[in-house]
Amino acid sequence: MHQGNAFKLGTFASNCASGLTITKHPDRWSGSWEDNLRLARMLDEAGIDFMLPIARWLGFGGETNFHGRVLETMTWSAGLLAVTRNISIVATMHTVATHPLVLARQIATIDEIGRGRAGLNIVAGWNDPEYRALGLRLPKDHETRYAYAQEWFEIVERLWSSSKPFDYNGKFFQLEGAYCDPRPVHGRPLIINAAGSSQGREFALRNADMLFTPVIELARSAREVSDLKQLASQAGRTIDVLTGCHIVCRPTEKEARDYAAQFMGDMVDNEAVDQLIRLQFAHAQSIPHDALALIRDRMAMGHGAYPLIGTPEQVTEGLIEIHRAGFSGSTFSFFDYNDDFPYFRDTVLPNLVQAGLREAQPHAFA
């Protein structure tokens, strides 16, 4: 992830039933271990850079209980690292759900399994029902959430870098004689953090290697990415910025749109979409109605990911435009990862190689 392809690509949310598509369609993504295993092997062979999961403890209701069935991310990562050779596998972890001492050793263990290919995606918390299911209360202010996350990660980093036991006396954690052995193979693993609030972005700029942020409109995102990189530089750091896209790729644009229509429209689980928007956009009433409608459509199709629908050439151009906006890479999702990825692999990836954004994989397109 720190070298190789100029534009990184990785799947998002394959550990979740339905992936990122909030649909009632009977052929929606299963999220099963068998399907994830098949997908990981295809991605690894094709030279895809990483797999990024979503951590969920509760579904969003509706007819499908969207994201009610989810493979736990640390266990999922360990299994996939054991059966792949090159791809990075990232574990998404909530700071409040796992003690930093436990987390540090878990990541070090799976990093040893993968010979240095593990990563950590840090979530400071936002989903109030999940907090309550864990017997916790979600702090109303972002400052408290990220102050807790900062102490949590400071402990994790120190455990990874210290060869001797240490004490820690903070506001949220008081540790005596803490240490971690084994430690990660190549030092600190890849750290990802998704951030939208000012407090979240400050945390990401201080701690993460990659900051994940969604695209609503590319021109606006280009300005945001430039500003983020400038802020990181002023702090003496460099940071890559990732986004996410949802891909529907077919030989013709009509075929792509007809395919998307099969799992959208009447197939959308509207109750689950409404619950997800309610939890993630508590102040959505202040957003203009046209923007809210756009967000709602994208939430239904790909959990808010930037839609790329069309021919291989159109999808390629969309990814190139994301790169031109300053993004160092993108996650991608499909309606059915295993059915849809091979066509993307065989048609879009070679175009990205030709454009200079990806390195050729000798065995990727056999």
CSV table of C-alpha atoms in Angstrom, one decimal, residues 66 95 108 133 145 165-166 176 216 293 297 344 353:
chain,number,residue,atom,x,y,z
A,66,PHE,CA,-29.5,-4.3,5.9
A,95,THR,CA,-12.2,2.3,19.5
A,108,ALA,CA,0.3,-7.7,15.4
A,133,ALA,CA,-26.2,-2.7,22.3
A,145,ARG,CA,-15.2,10.8,20.9
A,165,PRO,CA,6.5,-2.6,29.6
A,166,PHE,CA,5.2,0.9,30.3
A,176,GLU,CA,0.3,-0.5,34.4
A,216,ILE,CA,-20.5,14.4,-3.6
A,293,ALA,CA,-32.4,13.4,-3.0
A,297,ASP,CA,-30.2,7.7,-4.2
A,344,PHE,CA,-14.1,-5.0,-14.4
A,353,VAL,CA,-2.5,0.4,-16.7
